[in-house]
Structures are given as C-alpha cells and as structure tokens.
C-alpha cells in the first residue's frame, strides 16, 4: 500500500506542476498596437493599490507607439498596464491617453 500512495502523490504533484507551468503561457497576451493620444503622458514602472503609480520612468508624447489589449491587460483606477514599443518595456499610463488602436 505505501508504494501506491507514493505513486498517487507523485502523480498529483506532477499534474499540479504541469498546470502551473502552462498557466503563464496561456495567459500571456500580445499587446494590441495603439498610440499615446495625449500631448504628454507619464509612464510609471509600477502601480501600487495604496499609493497609485510609482517609479516615473519617462514622459511619453503624442503619437508614441504603445500597446494595451482592452479587456486583457489590467487597468487600476484609470492607470493601464501598457507596453512602450520604443524601449520595449512595461509600465502604467493613464487609460484615457491610449487610443488609435490598430493604427499601425
């Protein structure tokens, strides 16, 4: 009997590990092409639910190419997870400053 329990436990562990390894690949969403529609938009490294955006990275200008997939990438209190295609990094920008989806 101990051998059967060990095999079942090992099998369950393997299934759980496989599920964890597959989760990120399935949840990854390529950012939809968009542009900055405001004259200037602050681009922050992170968003803290207690304090708001943190770690100013740079200021983006009108027409800068960014990515955000509506309904897939998070928006916290008006701050949208955004990919800056210039330096190729993620950050947060005001949601109302993103538009022109599919324009490039």
Tab-separated table of C-alpha atoms in Angstrom:
chain	number	residue	atom	x	y	z
A	1	UNK	CA	0.000	0.000	0.000
A	2	UNK	CA	2.702	2.608	0.777
A	3	UNK	CA	4.008	2.267	-2.786
A	4	UNK	CA	0.568	3.056	-4.262
A	5	UNK	CA	0.172	6.154	-2.096
A	6	UNK	CA	3.610	7.383	-3.122
A	7	UNK	CA	2.831	6.917	-6.820
A	8	UNK	CA	-0.504	8.733	-6.469
A	9	UNK	CA	1.108	11.594	-4.569
A	10	UNK	CA	3.882	11.873	-7.163
A	11	UNK	CA	1.336	11.808	-9.997
A	12	UNK	CA	-0.763	14.522	-8.358
A	13	UNK	CA	2.352	16.645	-7.827
A	14	UNK	CA	3.333	16.224	-11.475
A	15	UNK	CA	-0.131	17.268	-12.668
A	16	UNK	CA	-0.112	20.328	-10.383
A	17	UNK	CA	3.385	21.307	-11.550
A	18	UNK	CA	2.387	20.931	-15.203
A	19	UNK	CA	-0.673	23.128	-14.638
A	20	UNK	CA	1.458	25.845	-13.046
A	21	UNK	CA	3.975	25.731	-15.863
A	22	UNK	CA	1.273	26.084	-18.506
A	23	UNK	CA	-0.664	28.914	-16.836
A	24	UNK	CA	1.673	31.804	-17.785
A	25	UNK	CA	1.929	30.706	-21.413
A	26	UNK	CA	-1.837	30.587	-21.765
A	27	UNK	CA	-2.414	33.922	-20.024
A	28	UNK	CA	0.218	35.874	-21.992
A	29	UNK	CA	-1.480	38.335	-24.340
A	30	UNK	CA	0.385	40.271	-27.005
A	31	UNK	CA	-0.307	43.999	-26.595
A	32	UNK	CA	-2.644	45.488	-29.204
A	33	UNK	CA	-0.969	48.297	-31.148
A	34	UNK	CA	-2.045	51.782	-30.056
A	35	UNK	CA	-0.620	55.285	-29.670
A	36	UNK	CA	-0.445	57.935	-26.974
A	37	UNK	CA	-3.279	60.390	-27.670
A	38	UNK	CA	-2.417	62.993	-25.001
A	39	UNK	CA	0.162	65.737	-25.602
A	40	UNK	CA	2.231	64.088	-22.879
A	41	UNK	CA	1.667	61.087	-20.627
A	42	UNK	CA	3.658	59.970	-17.603
A	43	UNK	CA	4.869	56.361	-17.866
A	44	UNK	CA	5.357	54.687	-14.476
A	45	UNK	CA	7.181	51.448	-13.681
A	46	UNK	CA	4.525	50.060	-11.337
A	47	UNK	CA	1.136	50.615	-9.753
A	48	UNK	CA	0.562	50.325	-6.003
A	49	UNK	CA	-3.064	49.978	-4.932
A	50	UNK	CA	-2.408	52.066	-1.803
A	51	UNK	CA	-0.428	54.914	-3.371
A	52	UNK	CA	-1.133	54.859	-7.104
A	53	UNK	CA	1.554	54.815	-9.794
A	54	UNK	CA	5.158	54.582	-8.628
A	55	UNK	CA	8.577	54.972	-10.207
A	56	UNK	CA	8.298	57.521	-13.024
A	57	UNK	CA	10.230	56.075	-15.961
A	58	UNK	CA	9.715	58.743	-18.636
A	59	UNK	CA	7.178	61.012	-20.273
A	60	UNK	CA	5.608	59.755	-23.487
A	61	UNK	CA	4.487	62.160	-26.216
A	62	UNK	CA	1.544	62.275	-28.602
A	63	UNK	CA	1.899	59.559	-31.260
A	64	UNK	CA	4.375	57.361	-29.361
A	65	UNK	CA	3.725	53.697	-30.173
A	66	UNK	CA	2.439	51.677	-27.240
A	67	UNK	CA	0.432	48.544	-26.670
A	68	UNK	CA	-2.544	47.722	-24.462
A	69	UNK	CA	-5.109	44.971	-25.002
A	70	UNK	CA	-8.503	46.106	-23.755
A	71	UNK	CA	-10.092	43.504	-21.504
A	72	UNK	CA	-6.874	41.523	-21.109
A	73	UNK	CA	-4.339	43.923	-19.590
A	74	UNK	CA	-5.212	45.419	-16.203
A	75	UNK	CA	-6.461	48.942	-15.556
A	76	UNK	CA	-6.268	50.138	-11.938
A	77	UNK	CA	-8.100	53.360	-11.057
A	78	UNK	CA	-7.572	54.655	-14.590
A	79	UNK	CA	-3.930	53.530	-14.892
A	80	UNK	CA	-3.487	50.976	-17.681
A	81	UNK	CA	-0.750	48.362	-17.963
A	82	UNK	CA	0.978	49.462	-21.160
A	83	UNK	CA	3.870	48.288	-23.297
A	84	UNK	CA	6.133	51.025	-24.660
A	85	UNK	CA	7.349	49.780	-28.047
A	86	UNK	CA	10.187	52.356	-28.082
A	87	UNK	CA	12.434	50.866	-25.376
A	88	UNK	CA	10.311	47.670	-25.165
A	89	UNK	CA	9.255	47.835	-21.531
A	90	UNK	CA	6.058	47.592	-19.478
A	91	UNK	CA	4.606	50.317	-17.288
A	92	UNK	CA	1.428	52.237	-16.469
A	93	UNK	CA	-0.151	55.156	-18.352
A	94	UNK	CA	-3.488	56.913	-17.886
A	95	UNK	CA	-6.078	54.886	-19.804
A	96	UNK	CA	-7.597	57.959	-21.446
A	97	UNK	CA	-4.197	58.704	-23.055
A	98	UNK	CA	-4.238	55.457	-25.055
A	99	UNK	CA	-6.078	55.317	-28.383
A	100	UNK	CA	-5.681	54.811	-32.093
A	101	UNK	CA	-5.914	51.060	-31.657
A	102	UNK	CA	-4.752	49.140	-34.727
A	103	UNK	CA	-3.465	52.337	-36.364
A	104	UNK	CA	-0.006	50.964	-37.093
